[in-house]
Each structure stands twice: as C-alpha cells, then as structure tokens.
N, CA, C and O of each residue as an XYZ file, in Angstrom:
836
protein
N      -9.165    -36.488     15.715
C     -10.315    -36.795     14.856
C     -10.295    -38.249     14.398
O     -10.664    -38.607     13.280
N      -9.949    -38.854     15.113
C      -9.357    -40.368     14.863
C     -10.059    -41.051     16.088
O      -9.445    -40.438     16.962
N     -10.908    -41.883     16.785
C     -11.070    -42.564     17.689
C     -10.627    -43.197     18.319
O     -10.832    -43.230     19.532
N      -9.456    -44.300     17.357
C      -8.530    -45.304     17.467
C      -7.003    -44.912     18.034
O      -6.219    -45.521     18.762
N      -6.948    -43.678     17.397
C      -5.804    -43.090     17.419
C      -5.674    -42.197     18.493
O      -4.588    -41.714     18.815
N      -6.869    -41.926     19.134
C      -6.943    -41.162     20.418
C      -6.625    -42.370     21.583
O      -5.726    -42.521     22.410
N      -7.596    -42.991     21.283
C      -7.732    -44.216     22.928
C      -6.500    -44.670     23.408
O      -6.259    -44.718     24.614
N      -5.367    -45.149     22.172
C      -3.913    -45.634     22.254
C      -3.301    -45.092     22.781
O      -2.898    -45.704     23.770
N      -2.771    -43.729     22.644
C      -1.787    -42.762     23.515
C      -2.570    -42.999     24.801
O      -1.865    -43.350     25.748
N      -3.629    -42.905     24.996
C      -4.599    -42.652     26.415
C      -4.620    -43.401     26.790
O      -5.480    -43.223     27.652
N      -4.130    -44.838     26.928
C      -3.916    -45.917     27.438
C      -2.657    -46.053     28.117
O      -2.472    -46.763     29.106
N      -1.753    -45.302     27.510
C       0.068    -45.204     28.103
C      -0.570    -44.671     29.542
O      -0.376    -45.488     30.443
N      -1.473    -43.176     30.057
C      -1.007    -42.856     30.963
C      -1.863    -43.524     31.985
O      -1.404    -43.066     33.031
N      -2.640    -44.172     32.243
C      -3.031    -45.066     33.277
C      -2.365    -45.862     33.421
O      -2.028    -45.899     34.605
N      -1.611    -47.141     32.446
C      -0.471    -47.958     32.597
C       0.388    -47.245     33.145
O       0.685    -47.478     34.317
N       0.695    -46.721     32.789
C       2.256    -45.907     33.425
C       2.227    -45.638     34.920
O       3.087    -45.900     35.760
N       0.990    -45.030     35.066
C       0.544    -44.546     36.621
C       0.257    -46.060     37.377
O       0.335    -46.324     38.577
N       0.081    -46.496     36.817
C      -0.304    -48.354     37.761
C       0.751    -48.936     37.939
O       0.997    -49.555     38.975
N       1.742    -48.808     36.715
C       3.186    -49.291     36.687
C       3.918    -48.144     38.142
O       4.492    -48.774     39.030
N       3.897    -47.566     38.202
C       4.555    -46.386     39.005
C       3.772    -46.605     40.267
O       4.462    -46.667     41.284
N       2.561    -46.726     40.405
C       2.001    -47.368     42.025
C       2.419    -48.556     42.297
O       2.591    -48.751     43.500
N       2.710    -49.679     41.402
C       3.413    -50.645     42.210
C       5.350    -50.534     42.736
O       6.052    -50.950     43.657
N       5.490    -49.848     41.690
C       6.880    -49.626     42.189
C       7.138    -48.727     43.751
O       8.076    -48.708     44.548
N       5.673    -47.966     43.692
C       5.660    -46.825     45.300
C       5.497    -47.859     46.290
O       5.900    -47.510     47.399
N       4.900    -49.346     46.206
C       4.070    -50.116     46.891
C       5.882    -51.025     47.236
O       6.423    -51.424     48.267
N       6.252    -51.016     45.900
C       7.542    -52.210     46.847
C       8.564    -51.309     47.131
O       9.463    -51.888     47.741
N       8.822    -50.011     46.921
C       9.501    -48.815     47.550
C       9.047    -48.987     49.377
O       9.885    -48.890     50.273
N       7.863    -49.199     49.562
C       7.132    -48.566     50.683
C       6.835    -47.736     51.284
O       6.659    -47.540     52.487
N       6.707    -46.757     49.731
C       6.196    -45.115     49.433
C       4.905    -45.176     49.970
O       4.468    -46.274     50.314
N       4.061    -43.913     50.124
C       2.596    -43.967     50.114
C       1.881    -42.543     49.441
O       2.632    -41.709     48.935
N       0.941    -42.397     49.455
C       0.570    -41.281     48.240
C       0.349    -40.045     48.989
O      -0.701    -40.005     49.630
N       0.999    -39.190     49.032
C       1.639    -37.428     49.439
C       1.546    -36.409     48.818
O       1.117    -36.223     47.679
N       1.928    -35.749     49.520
C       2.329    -34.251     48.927
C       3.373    -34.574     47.812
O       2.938    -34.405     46.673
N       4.671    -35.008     47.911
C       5.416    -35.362     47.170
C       5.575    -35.848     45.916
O       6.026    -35.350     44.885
N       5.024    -37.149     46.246
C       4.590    -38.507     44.967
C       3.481    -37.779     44.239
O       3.724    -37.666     43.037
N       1.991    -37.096     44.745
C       1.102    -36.502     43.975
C       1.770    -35.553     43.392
O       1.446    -35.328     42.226
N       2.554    -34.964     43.815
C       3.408    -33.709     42.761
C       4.192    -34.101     41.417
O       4.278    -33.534     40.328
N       4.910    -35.686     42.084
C       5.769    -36.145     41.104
C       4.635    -36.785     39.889
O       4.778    -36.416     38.723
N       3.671    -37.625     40.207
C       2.794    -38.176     39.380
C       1.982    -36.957     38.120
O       1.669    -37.066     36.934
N       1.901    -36.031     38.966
C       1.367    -34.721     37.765
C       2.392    -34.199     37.055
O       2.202    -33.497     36.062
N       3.512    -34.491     37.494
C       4.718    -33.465     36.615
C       4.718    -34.638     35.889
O       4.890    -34.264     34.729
N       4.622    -35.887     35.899
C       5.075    -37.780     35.138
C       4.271    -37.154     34.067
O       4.998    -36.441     33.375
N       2.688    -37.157     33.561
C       1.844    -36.919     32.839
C       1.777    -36.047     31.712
O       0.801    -36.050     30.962
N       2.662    -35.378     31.571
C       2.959    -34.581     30.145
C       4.138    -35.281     29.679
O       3.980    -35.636     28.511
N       5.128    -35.570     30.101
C       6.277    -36.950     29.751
C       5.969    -38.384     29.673
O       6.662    -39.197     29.062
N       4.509    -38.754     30.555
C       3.989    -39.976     29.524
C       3.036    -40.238     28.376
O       3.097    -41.238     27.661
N       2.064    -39.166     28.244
C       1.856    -39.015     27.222
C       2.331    -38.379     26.135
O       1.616    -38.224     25.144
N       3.570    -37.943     26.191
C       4.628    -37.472     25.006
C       5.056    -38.643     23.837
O       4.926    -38.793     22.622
N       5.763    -39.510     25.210
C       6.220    -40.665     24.404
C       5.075    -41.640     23.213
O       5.279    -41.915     22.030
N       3.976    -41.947     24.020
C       3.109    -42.454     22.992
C       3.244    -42.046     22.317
O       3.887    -42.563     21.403
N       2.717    -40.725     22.227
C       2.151    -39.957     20.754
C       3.160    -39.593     19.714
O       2.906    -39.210     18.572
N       4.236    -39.746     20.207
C       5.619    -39.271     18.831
C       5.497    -40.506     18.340
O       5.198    -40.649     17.154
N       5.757    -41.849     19.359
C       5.570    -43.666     18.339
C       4.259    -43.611     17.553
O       4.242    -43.930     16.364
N       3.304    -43.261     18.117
C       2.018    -43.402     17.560
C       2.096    -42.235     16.047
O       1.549    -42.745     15.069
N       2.504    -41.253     15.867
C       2.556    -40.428     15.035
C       3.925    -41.331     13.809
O       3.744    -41.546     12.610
N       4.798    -41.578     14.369
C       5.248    -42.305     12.993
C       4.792    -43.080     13.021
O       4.240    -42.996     11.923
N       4.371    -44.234     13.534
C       3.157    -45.274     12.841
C       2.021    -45.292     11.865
O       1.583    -46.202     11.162
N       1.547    -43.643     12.054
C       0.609    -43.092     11.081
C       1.671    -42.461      9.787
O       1.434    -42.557      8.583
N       2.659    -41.925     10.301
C       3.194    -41.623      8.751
C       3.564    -42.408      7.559
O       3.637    -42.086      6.374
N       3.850    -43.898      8.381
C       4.322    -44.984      7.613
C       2.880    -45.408      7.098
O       2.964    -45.742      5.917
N       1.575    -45.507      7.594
C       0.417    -46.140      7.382
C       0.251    -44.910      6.284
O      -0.085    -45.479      5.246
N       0.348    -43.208      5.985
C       0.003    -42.770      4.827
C       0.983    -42.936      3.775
O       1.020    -42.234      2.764
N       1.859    -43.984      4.071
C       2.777    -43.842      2.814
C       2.813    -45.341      2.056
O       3.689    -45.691      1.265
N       1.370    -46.350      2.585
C       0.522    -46.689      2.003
C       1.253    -48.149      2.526
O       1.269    -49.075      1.716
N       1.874    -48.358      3.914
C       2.231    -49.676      4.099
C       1.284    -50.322      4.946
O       0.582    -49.508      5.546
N       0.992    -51.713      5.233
C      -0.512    -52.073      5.951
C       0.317    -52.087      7.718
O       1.406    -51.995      8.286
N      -1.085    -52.266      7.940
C      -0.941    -52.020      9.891
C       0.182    -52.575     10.405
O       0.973    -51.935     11.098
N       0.321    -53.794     10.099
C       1.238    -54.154     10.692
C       2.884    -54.305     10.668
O       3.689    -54.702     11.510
N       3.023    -53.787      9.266
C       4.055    -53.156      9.046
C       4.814    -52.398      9.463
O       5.969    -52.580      9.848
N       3.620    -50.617      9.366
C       4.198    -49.844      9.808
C       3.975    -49.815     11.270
O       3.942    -48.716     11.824
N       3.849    -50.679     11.817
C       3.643    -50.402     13.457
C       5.423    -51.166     13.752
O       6.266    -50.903     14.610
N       5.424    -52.043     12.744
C       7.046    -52.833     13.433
C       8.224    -51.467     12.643
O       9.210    -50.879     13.087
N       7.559    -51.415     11.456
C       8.642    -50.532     11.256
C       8.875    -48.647     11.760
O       9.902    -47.982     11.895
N       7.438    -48.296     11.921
C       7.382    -47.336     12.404
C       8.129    -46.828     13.807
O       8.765    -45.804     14.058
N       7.669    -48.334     14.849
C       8.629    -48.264     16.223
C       9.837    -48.733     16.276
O      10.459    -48.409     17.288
N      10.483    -49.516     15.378
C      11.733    -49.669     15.375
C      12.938    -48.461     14.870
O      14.136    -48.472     15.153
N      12.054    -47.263     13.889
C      12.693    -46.463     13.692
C      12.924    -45.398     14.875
O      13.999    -44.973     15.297
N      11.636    -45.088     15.289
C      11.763    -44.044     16.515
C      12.585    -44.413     17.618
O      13.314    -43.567     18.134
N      12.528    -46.087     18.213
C      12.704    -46.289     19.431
C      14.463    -45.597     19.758
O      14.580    -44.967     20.809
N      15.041    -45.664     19.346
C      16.248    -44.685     19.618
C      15.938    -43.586     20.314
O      16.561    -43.146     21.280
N      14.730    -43.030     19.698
C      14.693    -41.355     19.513
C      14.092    -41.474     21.352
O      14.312    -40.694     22.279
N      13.138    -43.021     21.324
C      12.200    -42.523     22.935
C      13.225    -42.821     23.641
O      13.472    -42.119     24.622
N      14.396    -44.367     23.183
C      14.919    -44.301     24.577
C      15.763    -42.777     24.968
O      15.904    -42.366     26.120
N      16.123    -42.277     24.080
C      17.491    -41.425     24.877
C      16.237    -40.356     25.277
O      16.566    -39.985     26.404
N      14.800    -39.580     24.889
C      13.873    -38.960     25.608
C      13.770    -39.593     26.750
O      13.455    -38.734     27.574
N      13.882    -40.875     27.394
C      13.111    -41.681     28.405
C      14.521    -41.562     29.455
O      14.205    -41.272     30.609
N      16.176    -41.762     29.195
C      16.844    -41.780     29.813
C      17.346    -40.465     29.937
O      17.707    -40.174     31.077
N      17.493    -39.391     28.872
C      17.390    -38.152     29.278
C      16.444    -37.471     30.558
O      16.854    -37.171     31.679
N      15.295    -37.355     30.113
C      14.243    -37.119     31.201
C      14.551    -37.233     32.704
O      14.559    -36.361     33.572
N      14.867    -38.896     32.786
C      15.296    -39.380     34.188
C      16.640    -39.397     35.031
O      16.772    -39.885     36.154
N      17.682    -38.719     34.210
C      18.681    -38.549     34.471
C      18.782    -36.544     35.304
O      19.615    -35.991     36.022
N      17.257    -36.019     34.580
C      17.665    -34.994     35.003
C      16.807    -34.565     36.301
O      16.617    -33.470     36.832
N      16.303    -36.052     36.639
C      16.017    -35.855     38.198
C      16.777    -36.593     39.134
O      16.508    -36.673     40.333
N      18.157    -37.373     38.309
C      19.087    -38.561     39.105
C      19.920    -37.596     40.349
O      20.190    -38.264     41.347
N      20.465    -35.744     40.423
C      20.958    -35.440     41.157
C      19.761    -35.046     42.354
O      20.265    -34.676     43.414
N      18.381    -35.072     42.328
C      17.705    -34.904     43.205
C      17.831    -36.357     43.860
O      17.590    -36.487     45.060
N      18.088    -37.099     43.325
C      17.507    -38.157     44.429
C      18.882    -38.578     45.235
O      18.905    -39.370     46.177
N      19.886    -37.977     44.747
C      21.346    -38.156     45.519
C      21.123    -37.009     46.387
O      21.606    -37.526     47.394
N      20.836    -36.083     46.699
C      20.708    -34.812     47.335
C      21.184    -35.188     48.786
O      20.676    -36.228     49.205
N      21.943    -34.635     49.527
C      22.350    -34.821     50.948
C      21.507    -34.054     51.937
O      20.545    -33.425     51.497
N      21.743    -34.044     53.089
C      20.500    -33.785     54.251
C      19.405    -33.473     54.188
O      18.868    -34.252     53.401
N      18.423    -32.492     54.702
C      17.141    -32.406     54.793
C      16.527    -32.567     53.373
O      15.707    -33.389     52.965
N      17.184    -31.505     52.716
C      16.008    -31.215     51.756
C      16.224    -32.721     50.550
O      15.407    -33.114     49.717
N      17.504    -33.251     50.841
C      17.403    -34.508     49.942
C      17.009    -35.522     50.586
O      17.091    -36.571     49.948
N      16.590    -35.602     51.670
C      15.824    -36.813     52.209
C      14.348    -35.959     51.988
O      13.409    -36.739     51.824
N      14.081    -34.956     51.962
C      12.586    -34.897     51.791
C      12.325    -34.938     50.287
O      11.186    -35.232     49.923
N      13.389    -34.638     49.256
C      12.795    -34.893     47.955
C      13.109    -36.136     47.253
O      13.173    -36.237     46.028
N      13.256    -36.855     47.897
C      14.308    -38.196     47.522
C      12.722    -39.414     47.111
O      12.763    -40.317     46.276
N      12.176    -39.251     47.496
C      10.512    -39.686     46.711
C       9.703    -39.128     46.306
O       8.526    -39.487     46.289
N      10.179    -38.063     45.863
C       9.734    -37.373     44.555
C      10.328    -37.608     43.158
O       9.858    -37.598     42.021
N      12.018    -37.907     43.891
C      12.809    -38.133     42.103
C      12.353    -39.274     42.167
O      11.560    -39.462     41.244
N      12.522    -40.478     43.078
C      12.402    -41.999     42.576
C      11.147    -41.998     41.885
O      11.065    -42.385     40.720
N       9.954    -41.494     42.684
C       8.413    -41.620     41.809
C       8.472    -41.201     40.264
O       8.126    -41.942     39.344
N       8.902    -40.060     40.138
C       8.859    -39.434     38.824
C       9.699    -39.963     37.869
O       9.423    -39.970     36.669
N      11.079    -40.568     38.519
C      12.010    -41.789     37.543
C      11.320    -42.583     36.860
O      11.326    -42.609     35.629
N      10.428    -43.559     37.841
C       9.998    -44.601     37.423
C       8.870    -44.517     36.685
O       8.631    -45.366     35.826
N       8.002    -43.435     36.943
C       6.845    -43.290     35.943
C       7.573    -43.026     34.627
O       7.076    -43.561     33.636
N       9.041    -42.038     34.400
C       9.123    -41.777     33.252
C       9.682    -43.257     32.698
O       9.340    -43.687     31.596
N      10.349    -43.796     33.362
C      10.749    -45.313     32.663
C       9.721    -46.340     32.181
O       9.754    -47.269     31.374
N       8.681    -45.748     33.088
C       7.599    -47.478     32.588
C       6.677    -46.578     31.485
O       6.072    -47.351     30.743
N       6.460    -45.445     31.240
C       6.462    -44.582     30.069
C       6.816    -44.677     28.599
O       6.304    -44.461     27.501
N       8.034    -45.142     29.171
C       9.279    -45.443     27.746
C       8.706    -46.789     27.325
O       8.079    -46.912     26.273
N       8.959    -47.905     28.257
C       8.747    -49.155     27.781
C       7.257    -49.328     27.402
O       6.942    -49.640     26.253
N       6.497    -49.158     28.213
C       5.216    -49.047     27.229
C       5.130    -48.278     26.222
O       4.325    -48.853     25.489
N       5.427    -47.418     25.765
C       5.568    -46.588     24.478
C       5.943    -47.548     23.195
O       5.457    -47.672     22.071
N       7.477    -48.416     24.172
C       8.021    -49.194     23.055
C       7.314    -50.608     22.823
O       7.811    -51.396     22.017
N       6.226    -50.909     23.486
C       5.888    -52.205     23.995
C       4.156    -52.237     23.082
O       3.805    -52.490     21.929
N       3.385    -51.795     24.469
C       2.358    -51.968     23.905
C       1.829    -50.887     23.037
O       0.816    -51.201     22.411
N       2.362    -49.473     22.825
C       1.499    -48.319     21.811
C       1.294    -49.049     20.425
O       0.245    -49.122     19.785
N       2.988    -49.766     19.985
C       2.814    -50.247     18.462
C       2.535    -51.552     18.667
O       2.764    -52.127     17.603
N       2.074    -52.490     19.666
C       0.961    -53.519     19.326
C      -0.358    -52.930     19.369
O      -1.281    -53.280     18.634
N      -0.419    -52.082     20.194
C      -1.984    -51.532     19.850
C      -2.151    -50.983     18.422
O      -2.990    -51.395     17.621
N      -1.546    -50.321     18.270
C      -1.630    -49.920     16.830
C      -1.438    -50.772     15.170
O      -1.873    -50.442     14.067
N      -0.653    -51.886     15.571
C      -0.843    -53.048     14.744
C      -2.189    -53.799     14.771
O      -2.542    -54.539     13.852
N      -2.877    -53.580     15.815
C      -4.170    -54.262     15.420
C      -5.618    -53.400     15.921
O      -6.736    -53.881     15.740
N      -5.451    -52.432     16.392
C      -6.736    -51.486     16.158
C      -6.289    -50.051     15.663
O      -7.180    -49.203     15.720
N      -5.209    -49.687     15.246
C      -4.764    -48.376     14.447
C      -5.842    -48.145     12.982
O      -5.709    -49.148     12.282
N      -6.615    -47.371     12.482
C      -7.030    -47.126     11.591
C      -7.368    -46.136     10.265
O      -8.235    -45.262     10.272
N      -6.789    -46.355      9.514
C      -6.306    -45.384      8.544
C      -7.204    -44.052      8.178
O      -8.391    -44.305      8.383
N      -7.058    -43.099      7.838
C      -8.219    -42.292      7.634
C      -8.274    -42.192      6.349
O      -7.236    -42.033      5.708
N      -9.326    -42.256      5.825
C     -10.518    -42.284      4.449
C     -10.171    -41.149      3.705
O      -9.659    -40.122      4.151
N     -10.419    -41.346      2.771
C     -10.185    -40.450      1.380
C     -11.464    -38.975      1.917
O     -11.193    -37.815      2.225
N     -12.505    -39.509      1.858
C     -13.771    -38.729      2.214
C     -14.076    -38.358      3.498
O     -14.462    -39.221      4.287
N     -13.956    -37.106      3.867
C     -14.415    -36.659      5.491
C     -15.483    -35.653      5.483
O     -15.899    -34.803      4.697
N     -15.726    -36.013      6.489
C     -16.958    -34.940      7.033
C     -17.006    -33.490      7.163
O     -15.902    -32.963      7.026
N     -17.791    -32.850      7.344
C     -17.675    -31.401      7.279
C     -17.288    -31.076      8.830
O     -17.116    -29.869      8.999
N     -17.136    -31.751      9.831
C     -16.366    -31.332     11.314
C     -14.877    -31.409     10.880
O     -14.076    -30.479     10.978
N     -14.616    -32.654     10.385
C     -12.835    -32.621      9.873
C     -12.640    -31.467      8.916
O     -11.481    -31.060      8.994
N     -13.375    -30.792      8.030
C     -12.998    -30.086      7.224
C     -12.754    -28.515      7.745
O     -12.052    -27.573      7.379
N     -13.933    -28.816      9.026
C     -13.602    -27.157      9.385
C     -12.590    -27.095     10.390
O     -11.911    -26.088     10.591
N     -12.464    -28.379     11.146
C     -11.321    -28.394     11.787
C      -9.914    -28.214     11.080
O      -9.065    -27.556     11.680
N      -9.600    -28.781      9.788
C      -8.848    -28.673      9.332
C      -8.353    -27.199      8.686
O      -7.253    -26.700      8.449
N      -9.512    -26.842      8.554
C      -9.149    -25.052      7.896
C      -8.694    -24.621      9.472
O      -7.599    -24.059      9.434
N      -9.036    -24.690     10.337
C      -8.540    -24.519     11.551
C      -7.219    -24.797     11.660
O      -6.628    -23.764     11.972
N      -6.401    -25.823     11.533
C      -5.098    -25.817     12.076
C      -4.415    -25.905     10.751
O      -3.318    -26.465     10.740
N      -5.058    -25.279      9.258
C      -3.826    -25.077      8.463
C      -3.790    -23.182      8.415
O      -3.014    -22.343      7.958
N      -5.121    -23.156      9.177
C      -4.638    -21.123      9.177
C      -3.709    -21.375     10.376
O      -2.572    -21.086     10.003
N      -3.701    -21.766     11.589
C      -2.584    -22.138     12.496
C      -1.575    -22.100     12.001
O      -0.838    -21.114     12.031
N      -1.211    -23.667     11.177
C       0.332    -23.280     10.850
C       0.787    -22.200      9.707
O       1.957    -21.976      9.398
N      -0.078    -21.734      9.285
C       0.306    -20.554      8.001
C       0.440    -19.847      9.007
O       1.500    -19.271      8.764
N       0.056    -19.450     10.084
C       0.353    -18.234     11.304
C       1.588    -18.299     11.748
O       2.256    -17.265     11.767
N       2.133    -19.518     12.190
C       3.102    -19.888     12.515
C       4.145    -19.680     11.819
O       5.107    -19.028     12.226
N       4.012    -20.532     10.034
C       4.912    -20.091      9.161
C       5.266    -18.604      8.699
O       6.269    -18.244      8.082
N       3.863    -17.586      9.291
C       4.047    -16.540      9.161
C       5.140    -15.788     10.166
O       6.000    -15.058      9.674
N       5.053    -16.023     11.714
C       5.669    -15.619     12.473
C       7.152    -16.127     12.491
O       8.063    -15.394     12.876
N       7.380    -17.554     12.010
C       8.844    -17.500     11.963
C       9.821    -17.262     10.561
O      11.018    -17.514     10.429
N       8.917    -16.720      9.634
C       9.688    -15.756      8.434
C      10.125    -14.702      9.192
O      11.323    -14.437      9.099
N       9.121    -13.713     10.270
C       9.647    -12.431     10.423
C      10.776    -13.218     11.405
O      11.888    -12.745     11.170
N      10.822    -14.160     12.322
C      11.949    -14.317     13.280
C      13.027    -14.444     12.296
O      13.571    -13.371     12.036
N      13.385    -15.254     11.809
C      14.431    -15.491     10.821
C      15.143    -14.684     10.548
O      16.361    -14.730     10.719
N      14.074    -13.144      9.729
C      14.575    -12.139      8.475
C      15.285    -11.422     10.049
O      16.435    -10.982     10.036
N      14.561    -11.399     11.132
C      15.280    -10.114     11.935
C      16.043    -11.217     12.941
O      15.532    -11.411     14.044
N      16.884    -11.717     12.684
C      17.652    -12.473     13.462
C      18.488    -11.672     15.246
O      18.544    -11.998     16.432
N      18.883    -10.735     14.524
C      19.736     -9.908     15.846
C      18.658     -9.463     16.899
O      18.838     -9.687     18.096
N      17.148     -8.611     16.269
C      16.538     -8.562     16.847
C      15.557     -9.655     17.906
O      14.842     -9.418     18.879
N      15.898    -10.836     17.235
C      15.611    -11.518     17.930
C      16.331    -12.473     19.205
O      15.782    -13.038     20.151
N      17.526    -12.417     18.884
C      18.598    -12.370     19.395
C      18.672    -11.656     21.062
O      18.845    -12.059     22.212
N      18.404    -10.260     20.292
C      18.547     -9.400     21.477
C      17.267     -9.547     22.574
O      17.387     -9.407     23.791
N      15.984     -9.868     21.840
C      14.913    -10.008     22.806
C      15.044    -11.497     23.845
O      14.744    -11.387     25.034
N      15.405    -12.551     23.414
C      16.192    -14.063     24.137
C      17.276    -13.132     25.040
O      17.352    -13.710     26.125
N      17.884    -12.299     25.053
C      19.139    -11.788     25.974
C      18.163    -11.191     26.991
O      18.085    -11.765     28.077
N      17.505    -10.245     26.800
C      16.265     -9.640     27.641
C      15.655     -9.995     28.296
O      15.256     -9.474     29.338
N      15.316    -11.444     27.647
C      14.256    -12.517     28.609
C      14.953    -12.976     29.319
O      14.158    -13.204     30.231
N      15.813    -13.302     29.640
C      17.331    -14.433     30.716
C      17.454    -13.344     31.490
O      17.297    -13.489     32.702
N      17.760    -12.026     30.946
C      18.098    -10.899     32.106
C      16.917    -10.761     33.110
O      17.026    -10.455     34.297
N      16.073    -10.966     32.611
C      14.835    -10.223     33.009
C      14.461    -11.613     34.324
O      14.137    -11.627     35.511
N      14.698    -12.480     33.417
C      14.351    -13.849     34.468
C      15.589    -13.962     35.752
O      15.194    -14.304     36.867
N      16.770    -13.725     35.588
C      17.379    -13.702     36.527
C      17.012    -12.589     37.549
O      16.806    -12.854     38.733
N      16.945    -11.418     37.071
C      16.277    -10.112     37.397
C      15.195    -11.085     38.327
O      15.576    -11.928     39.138
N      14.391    -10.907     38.154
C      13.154    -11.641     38.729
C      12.944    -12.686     39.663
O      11.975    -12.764     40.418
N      13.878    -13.478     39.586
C      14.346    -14.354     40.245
C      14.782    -14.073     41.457
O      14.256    -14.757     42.336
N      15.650    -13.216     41.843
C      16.089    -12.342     42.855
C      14.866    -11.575     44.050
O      14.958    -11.284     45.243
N      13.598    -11.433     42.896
C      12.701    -10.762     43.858
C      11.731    -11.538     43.999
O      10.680    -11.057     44.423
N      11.837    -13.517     43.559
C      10.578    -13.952     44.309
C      11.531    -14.466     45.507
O      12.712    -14.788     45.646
N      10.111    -14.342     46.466
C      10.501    -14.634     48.089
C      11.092    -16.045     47.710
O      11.013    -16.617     46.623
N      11.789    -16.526     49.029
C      12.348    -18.191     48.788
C      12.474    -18.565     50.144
O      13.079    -17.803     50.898
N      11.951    -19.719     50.609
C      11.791    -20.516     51.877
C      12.397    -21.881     51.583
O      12.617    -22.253     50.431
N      12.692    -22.708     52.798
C      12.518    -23.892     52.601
C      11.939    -25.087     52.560
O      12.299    -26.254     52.405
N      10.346    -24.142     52.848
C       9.121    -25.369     52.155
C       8.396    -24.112     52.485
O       8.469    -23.256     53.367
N       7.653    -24.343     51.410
C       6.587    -23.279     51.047
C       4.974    -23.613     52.432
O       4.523    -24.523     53.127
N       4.726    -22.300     52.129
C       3.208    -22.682     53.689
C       2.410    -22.983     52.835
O       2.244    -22.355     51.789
N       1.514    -24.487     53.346
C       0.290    -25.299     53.091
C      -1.087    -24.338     53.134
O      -1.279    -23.288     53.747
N      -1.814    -24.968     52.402
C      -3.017    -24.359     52.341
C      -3.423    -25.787     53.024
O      -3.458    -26.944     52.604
N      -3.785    -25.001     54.595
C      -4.940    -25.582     55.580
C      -6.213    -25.718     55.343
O      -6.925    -26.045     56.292
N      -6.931    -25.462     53.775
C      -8.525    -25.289     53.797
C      -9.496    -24.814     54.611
O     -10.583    -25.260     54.975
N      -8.709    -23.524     54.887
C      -9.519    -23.052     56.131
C      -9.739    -21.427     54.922
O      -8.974    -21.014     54.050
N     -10.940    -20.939     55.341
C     -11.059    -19.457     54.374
C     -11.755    -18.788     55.824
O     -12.613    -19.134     56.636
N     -10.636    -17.365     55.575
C     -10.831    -15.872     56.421
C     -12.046    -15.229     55.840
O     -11.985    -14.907     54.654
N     -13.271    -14.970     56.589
C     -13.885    -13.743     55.989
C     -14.532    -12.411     56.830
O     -15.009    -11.462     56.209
C-alpha cells in the first residue's frame, strides 16, 4: 500500500536477472531448459533479500529517523543478516556444481546460473535497495484511506488467526510433536512410491485426441 515501497524491491529482480545474463554470456551459457529452471527457482531468493533491507529501513523511518539515516543505518544493521542468507543460499547449490559424470555435467549450469543470480541479489540488496530508499522511500501519513483501512482489518484478523493457531500449537506441544514425526514418515513413505528416472520425459506440445 506504499507505491515507493513497492517499485524498490521490484527493481532487485530485473537487476539481478540482467546481472545473471551477463555472467551466462561470459560463462558461454545460453538460455535452456536448465538456466530457465535455475532463473525461476533465483526469483523468490531475489526478491527476499530486498524486502527484509527494505523492511528495516521502514522500521527505522517509524521510529521517527529521516530518510537518509535510516537507509545507512537500517542497511548497515541487517547486512550481516543478507550476507550469511546470500552465502548460505549459494553454498547449498556449491555440491551440485562439483557433481561428477553425467548428471553433474548436465546440472553443472544450473548451479552456476542460480549461484550467481543469488550473489548479484545480495549485492544489490546491499547496494542499490538502501540508496533507493534514501532518496525515494516514503513515509506513510498519519491519515489513510478507507482501502488501507479495510485492508488493514484484513491482515490484523490474519495475524490474530495466526496468534490464535500458535497458542493451541504451543499448549499441545507433544501433540504436535507427534504430528512433525508423521509428516517425515509419511514423506519418506511417499518418497519410495514416486516413480524416479534420470531425466524426466519432455512435453513435445503435441495433444492426443
């Protein structure tokens, strides 16, 4: 409900993706099955990072410090928090791209693509989100409209739902306990009975009728 505050995060993931096509370009990658897979899985991990910098930037701006303040101090506090998100992330595609014979030469530009989008992710996060936000970030007004207001009864019955559902998790701890044991069984269970190949069959765009 912010204009300013929308466009900024939404700016990380085209950078990121442009940053990540030139790196495919001096790789002498080209755009696939692979890389298009890796670039859609990149896109919920580059717009993550913005929006956690961009969100303490706004907490520091309601605790009444001016723009440019909380944009230096806002990202200097988090940036810890993105790099080890940004080197975490990419570390847990570092044994795919070591992978030995077939199947690690066929996924071996999938990890590099998805590395590097999550890295140029990070640094723009740390780079340009809190200069953008030092000079077009904008505070929200004492007085709002009746769309913010009903939106807002909207996501405070949300989190009262929420706060509702994790009182009962809490109070019944074992029971909950035991249902997390159920789900792992059940997933290994399950696991066992989906089919498994070593590359799944293409959809030819061809339809039977």
């Amino acid at each position: 409900r912010n204009v300013s505050a929308t466009i900024i995060p939404s700016l990380a993931l085209p950078l990121s993706i442009m940053g990540t096509f030139a790196a495919m370009s001096l790789f002498g990658y080209n755009i696939d099955n692979l890389s298009m897979m890796a670039l859609t899985l990149a896109v919920g991990f580059v717009v993550d990072d913005a929006i956690v910098v961009l969100e303490n930037i706004v907490r520091h701006m309601e605790m009444g410090k001016p723009r440019f303040e909380a944009a230096l101090e806002g990202a200097r506090e988090i940036s810890f928090t993105i790099l080890s998100m940004t080197l975490s992330l990419a570390a847990v595609f570092l044994p795919v791209m070591f992978m030995g014979g077939i199947v690690g030469r066929l996924f071996h530009e999938f990890a590099v693509v998805i590395m590097v989008a999550i890295l140029t992710s990070g640094f723009i996060s740390l780079s340009l989100t809190p200069m953008l936000c030092s000079r077009f970030l904008k505070p929200q007004g004492e007085h709002h409209n009746a769309l913010y207001r009903a939106t807002e009864r909207v996501f405070d019955a949300w989190r009262d739902l929420y706060g509702w559902s994790l009182r009962i998790v809490v109070r019944h701890r074992f029971i909950t306990l035991m249902v997390a044991l159920a789900t792992f069984v059940m997933t290994v269970y399950l696991y066992g009975l989906v089919p498994k190949g070593f590359i799944p069959s293409q959809d030819q765009g061809l339809l039977n009728g």
